[in-house]
Short mmCIF file of C-alpha atoms in Angstrom, two decimals:
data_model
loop_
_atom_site.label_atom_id
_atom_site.label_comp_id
_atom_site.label_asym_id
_atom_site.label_seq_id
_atom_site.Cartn_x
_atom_site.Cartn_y
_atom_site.Cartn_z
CA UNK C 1 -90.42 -29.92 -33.82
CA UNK C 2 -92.53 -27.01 -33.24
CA UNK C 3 -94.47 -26.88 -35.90
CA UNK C 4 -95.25 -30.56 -35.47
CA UNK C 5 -95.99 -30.47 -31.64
CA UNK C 6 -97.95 -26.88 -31.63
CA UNK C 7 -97.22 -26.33 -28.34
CA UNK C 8 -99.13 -24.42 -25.86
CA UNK C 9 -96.27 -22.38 -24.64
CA UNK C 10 -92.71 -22.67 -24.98
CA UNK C 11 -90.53 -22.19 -22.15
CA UNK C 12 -87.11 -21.38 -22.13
CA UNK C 13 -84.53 -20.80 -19.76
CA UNK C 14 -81.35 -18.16 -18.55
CA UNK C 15 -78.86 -17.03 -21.36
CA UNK C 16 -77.73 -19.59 -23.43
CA UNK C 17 -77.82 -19.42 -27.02
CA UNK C 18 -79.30 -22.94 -27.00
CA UNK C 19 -82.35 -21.29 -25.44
CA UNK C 20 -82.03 -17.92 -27.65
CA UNK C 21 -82.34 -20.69 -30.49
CA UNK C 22 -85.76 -21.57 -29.52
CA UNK C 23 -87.19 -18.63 -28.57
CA UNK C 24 -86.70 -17.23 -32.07
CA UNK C 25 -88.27 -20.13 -33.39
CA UNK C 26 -91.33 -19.80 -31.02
CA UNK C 27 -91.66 -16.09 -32.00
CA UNK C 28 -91.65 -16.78 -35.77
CA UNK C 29 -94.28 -19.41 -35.54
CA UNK C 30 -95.98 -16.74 -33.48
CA UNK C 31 -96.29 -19.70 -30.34
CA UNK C 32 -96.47 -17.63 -26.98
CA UNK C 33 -93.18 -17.55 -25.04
CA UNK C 34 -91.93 -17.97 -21.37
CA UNK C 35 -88.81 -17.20 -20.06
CA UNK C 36 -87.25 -18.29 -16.68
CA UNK C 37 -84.57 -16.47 -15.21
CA UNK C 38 -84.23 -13.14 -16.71
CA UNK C 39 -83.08 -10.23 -15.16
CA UNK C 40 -80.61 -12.20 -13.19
CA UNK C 41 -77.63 -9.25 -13.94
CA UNK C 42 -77.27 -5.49 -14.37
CA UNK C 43 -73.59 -6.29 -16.76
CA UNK C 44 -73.17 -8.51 -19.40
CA UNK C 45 -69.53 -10.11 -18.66
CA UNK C 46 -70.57 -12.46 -21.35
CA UNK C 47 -72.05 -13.13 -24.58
CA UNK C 48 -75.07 -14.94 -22.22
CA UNK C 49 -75.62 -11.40 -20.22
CA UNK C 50 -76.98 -9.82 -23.96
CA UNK C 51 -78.86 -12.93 -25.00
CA UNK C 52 -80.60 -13.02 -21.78
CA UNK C 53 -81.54 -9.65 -22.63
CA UNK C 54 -82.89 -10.27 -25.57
CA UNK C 55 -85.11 -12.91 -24.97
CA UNK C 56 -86.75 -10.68 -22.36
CA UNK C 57 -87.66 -8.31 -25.27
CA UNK C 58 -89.11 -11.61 -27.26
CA UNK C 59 -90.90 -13.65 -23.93
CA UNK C 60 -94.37 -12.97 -23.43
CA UNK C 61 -93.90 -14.06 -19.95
CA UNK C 62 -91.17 -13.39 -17.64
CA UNK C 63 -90.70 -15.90 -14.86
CA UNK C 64 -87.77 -14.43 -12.40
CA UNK C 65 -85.98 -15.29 -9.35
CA UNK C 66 -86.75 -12.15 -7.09
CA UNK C 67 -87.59 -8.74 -6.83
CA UNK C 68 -84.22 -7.10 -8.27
CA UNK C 69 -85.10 -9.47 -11.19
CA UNK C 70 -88.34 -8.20 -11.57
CA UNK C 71 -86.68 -4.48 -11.51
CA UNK C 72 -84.83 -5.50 -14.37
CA UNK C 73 -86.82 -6.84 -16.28
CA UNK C 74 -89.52 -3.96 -15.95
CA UNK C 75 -86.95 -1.72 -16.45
CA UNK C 76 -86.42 -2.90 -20.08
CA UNK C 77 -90.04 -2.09 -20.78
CA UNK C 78 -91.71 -4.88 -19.83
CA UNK C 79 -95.59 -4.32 -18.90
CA UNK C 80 -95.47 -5.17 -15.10
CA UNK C 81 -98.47 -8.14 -15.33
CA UNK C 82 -96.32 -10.13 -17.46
CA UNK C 83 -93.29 -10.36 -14.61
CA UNK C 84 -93.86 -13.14 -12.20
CA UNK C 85 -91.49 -13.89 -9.12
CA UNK C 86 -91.28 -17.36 -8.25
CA UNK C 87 -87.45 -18.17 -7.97
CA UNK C 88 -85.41 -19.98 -10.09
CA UNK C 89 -86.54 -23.92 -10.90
CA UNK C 90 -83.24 -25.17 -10.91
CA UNK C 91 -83.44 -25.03 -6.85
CA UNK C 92 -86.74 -27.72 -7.28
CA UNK C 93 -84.35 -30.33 -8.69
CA UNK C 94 -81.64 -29.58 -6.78
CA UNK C 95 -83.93 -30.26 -3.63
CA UNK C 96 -85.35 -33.19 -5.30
CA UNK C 97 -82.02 -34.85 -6.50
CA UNK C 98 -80.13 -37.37 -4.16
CA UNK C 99 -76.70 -36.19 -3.22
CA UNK C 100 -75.05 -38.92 -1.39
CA UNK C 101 -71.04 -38.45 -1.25
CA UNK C 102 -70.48 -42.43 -2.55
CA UNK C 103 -72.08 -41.03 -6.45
CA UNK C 104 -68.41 -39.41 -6.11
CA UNK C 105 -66.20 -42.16 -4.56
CA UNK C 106 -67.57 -44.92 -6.28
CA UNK C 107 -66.33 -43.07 -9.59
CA UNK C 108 -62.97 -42.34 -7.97
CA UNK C 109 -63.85 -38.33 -7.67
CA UNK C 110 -63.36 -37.77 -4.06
CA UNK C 111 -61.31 -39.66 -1.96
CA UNK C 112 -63.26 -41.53 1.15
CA UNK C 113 -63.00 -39.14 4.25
CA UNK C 114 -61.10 -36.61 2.87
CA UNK C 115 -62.26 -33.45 2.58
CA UNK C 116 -62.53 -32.00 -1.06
CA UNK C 117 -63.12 -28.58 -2.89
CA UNK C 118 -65.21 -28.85 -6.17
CA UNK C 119 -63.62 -26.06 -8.60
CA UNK C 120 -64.80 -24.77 -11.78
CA UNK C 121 -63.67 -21.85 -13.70
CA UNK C 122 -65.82 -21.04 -17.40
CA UNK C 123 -64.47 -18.37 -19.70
CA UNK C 124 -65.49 -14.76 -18.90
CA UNK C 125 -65.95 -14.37 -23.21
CA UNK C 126 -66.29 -10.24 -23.15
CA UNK C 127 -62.58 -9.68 -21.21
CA UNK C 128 -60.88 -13.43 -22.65
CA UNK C 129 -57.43 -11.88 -21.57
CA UNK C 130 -58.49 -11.12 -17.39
CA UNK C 131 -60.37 -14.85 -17.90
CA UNK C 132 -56.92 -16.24 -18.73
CA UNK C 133 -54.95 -14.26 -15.90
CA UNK C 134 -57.20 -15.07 -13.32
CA UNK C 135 -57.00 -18.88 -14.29
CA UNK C 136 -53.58 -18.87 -13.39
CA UNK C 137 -54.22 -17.20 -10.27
CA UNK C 138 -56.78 -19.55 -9.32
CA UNK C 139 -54.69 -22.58 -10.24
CA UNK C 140 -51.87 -21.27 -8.05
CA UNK C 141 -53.96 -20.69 -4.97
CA UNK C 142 -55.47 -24.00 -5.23
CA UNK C 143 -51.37 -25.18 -5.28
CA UNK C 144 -51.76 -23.67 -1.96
CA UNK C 145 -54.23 -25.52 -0.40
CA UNK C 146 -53.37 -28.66 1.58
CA UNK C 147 -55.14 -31.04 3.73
CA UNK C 148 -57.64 -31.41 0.56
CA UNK C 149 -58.62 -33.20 -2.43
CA UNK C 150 -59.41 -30.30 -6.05
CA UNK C 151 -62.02 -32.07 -8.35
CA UNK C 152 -62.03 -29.74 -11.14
CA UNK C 153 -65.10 -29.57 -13.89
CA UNK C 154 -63.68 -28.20 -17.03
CA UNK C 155 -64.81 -25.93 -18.90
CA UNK C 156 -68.32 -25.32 -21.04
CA UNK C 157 -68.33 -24.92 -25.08
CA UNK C 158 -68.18 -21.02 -24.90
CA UNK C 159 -65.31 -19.34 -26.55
CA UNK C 160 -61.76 -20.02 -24.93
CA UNK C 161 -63.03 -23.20 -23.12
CA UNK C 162 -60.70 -25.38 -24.95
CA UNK C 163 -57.56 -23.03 -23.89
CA UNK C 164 -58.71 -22.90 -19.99
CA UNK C 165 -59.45 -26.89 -20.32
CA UNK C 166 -56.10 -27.01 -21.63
CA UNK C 167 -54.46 -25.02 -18.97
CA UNK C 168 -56.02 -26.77 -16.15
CA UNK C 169 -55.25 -30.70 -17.65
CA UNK C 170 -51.02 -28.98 -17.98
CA UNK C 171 -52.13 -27.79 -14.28
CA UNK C 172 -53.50 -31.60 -12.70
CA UNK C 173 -50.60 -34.15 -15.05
CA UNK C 174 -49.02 -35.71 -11.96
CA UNK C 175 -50.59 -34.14 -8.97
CA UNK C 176 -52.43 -36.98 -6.98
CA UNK C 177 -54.82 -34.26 -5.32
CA UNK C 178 -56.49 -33.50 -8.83
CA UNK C 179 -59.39 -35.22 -10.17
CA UNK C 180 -60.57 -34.15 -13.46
CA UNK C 181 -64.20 -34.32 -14.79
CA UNK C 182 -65.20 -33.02 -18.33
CA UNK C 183 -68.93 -33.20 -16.85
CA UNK C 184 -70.24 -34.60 -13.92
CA UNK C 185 -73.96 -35.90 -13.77
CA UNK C 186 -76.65 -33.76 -12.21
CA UNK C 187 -76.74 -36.34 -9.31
CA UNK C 188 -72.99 -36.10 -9.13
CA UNK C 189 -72.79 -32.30 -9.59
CA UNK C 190 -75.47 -32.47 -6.61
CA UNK C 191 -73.57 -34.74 -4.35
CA UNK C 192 -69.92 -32.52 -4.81
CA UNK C 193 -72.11 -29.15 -4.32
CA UNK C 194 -73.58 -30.48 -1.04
CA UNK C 195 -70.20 -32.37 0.34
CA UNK C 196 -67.32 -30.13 -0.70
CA UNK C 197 -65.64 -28.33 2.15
CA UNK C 198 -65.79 -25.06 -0.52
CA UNK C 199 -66.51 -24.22 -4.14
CA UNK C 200 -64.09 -22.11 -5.82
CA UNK C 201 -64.74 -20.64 -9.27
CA UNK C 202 -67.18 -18.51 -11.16
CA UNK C 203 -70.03 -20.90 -12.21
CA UNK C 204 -73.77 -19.68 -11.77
CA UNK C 205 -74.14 -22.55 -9.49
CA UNK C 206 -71.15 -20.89 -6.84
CA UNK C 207 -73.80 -18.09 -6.42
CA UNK C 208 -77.46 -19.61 -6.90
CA UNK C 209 -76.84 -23.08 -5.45
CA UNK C 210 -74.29 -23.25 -2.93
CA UNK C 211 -76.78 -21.47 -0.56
CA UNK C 212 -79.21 -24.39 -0.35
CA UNK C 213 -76.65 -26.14 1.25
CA UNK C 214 -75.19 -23.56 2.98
CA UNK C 215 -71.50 -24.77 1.28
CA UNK C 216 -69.23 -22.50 1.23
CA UNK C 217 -68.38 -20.41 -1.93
CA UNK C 218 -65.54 -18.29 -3.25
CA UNK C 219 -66.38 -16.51 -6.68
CA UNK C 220 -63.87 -15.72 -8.38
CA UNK C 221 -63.51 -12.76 -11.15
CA UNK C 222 -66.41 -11.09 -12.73
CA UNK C 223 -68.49 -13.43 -14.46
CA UNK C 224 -71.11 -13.56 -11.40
CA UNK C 225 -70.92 -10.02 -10.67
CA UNK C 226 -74.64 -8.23 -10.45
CA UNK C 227 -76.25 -11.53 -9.10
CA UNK C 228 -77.72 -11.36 -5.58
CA UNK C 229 -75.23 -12.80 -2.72
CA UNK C 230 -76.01 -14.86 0.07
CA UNK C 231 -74.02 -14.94 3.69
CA UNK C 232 -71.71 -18.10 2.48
CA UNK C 233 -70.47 -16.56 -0.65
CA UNK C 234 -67.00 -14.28 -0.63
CA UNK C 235 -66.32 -12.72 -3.64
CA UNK C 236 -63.21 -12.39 -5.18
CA UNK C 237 -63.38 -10.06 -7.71
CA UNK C 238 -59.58 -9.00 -8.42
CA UNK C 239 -57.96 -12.05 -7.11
CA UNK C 240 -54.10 -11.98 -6.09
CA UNK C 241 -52.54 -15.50 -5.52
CA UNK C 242 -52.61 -14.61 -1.49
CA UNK C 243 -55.54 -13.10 -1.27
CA UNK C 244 -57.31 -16.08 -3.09
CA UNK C 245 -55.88 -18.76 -1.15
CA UNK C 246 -56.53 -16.74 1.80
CA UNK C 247 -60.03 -16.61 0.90
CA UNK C 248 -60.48 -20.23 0.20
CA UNK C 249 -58.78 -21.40 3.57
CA UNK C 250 -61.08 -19.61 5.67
CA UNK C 251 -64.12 -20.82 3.76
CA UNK C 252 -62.66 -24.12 4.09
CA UNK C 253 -61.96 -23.81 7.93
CA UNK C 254 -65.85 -21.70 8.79
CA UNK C 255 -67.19 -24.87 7.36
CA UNK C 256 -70.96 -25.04 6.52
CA UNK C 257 -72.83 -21.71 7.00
CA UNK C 258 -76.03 -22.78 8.74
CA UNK C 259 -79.18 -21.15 8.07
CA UNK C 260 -78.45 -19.45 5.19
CA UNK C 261 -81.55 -17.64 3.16
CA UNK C 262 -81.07 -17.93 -0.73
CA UNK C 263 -82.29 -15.32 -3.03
CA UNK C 264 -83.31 -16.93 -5.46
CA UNK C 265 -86.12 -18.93 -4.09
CA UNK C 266 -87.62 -21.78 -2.13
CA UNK C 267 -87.82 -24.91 -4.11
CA UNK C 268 -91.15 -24.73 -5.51
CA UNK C 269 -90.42 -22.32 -8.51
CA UNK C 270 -92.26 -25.12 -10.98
CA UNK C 271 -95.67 -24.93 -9.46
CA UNK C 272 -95.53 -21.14 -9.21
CA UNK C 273 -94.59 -21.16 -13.11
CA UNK C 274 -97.19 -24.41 -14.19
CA UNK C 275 -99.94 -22.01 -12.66
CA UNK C 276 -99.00 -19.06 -13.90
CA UNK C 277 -98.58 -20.50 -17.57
CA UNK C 278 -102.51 -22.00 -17.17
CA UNK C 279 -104.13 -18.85 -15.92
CA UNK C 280 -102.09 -16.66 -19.04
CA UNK C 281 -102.76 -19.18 -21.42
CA UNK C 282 -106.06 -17.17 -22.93
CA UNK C 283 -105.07 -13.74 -21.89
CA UNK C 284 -106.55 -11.29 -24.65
CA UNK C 285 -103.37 -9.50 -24.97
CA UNK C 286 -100.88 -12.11 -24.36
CA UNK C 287 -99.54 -11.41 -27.84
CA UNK C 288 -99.50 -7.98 -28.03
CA UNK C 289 -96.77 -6.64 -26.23
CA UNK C 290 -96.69 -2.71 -25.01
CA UNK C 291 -93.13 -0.97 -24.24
CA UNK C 292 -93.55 0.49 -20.69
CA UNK C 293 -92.16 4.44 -20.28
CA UNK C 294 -89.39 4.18 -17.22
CA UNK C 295 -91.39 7.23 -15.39
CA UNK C 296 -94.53 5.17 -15.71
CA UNK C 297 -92.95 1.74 -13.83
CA UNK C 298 -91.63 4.26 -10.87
#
């Protein structure tokens, strides 16, 4: 597709290996490179932490969230002109997406008037044991918690997302307060991040999202940890049955945090990046990339 398109640029996004794919591709057809969202973590509890990493070391461009990003990411030797802080695109659509609460009643997600909270738990792939463990725990706080509907995303296609999906479904047979969803649609996802009395898990979206609606958030575990926090977010980083569902019933009963600044940026992270990828586009030595001395950033 590349080769046939020629492509100005080629932009790519966080730490997927989907993304990894195409920024090798890019580099070998020697097509310049952006990348949005690096820097986002000082630990790799994944697979994703190393491959965001990496394409760092291939992007020509770096387009990150904040200024602890932008540490990072110089930090690894990038030359300081190529870093560019706009925040993190995925707020734009999220802004820009309607997130009415019917998109989840009408498909039998959230009961009418009651008050829900949207879980999701992905596999933490560099400590698959811990990931397992603090499944259960989560699973038996959420037992807990009465007085509200669980809809429950399962799990992604990294490794041991069949074994948590399969814990979960053994979890919800029979329990009339359990919805299931293998994916919901971005309007959907949208509509349960803005509505739900809490979010309870480790996704991304727990940490960069919930703050645009001020929603509460309970992270859960490690896979977050290094990502900037905002004031609705409690972390629960070695979770106990009691001190989760502890967690998750205050968050439920503060309600929606008001005012709440995000860290990772306003909403207009595409215009930032569409300029930014127009004024580079001829830079001499946009190819040529220097390694930066650590004494020499300070």
């Amino acid at each position: 597709a590349l080769c046939e398109q020629r492509p100005a640029w080629v932009v790519v996004t966080g730490d997927r290996y989907e993304s990894f794919g195409a920024a090798v591709a890019a580099t070998m057809l020697g097509i310049p490179l952006a990348h949005v969202a690096g820097g986002e973590t000082d630990v790799a509890t994944n697979q994703d932490g190393n491959l965001r990493n990496a394409m760092t070391k291939l992007a020509q461009l770096h387009f990150v969230a904040n200024d602890v990003a932008a540490d990072r990411v110089r930090a690894l030797g990038e030359e300081p002109w190529r870093v560019r802080v706009v925040g993190l695109p995925s707020l734009d659509n999220l802004l820009a997406t309607p997130a009415e609460r019917s998109l989840l009643e009408a498909n039998s997600l959230a009961p009418p008037g009651m008050p829900f909270v949207l879980v999701s738990f992905l596999p933490v792939t560099l400590h698959p044991v811990q990931s397992q463990q603090h499944l259960r725990i989560l699973l038996e706080a959420l037992s807990s918690i009465g007085g509200a509907h669980k809809l429950c995303v399962l799990s992604n296609a990294d490794s041991g997302g069949d074994e948590h999906d399969a814990l979960i479904r053994r979890w919800a047979a029979g329990r009339p307060d359990v919805s299931l969803s293998a994916a919901l649609s971005a309007e959907q996802y949208t509509a349960a991040l803005r509505h739900c009395a809490c979010y309870v898990g480790n996704s991304s979206s727990g940490v960069i999202e919930t703050p645009v609606f001020g929603t509460p958030s309970v992270i859960v575990g490690i896979r977050q940890s290094g990502r900037a926090r905002a004031a609705n977010i409690v972390d629960e980083m070695e979770p106990t049955v009691a001190s989760l569902s502890l967690a998750i019933q205050r968050q439920i009963e503060h309600g929606p945090f008001a005012n709440v600044r995000s860290p990772f940026g306003d909403g207009h992270a595409a215009q930032r990046i569409c300029h930014s990828l127009a004024e580079c586009a001829d830079a001499e030595d946009l190819m040529s990339k220097h390694l930066v001395a650590a004494e020499t950033i300070a």
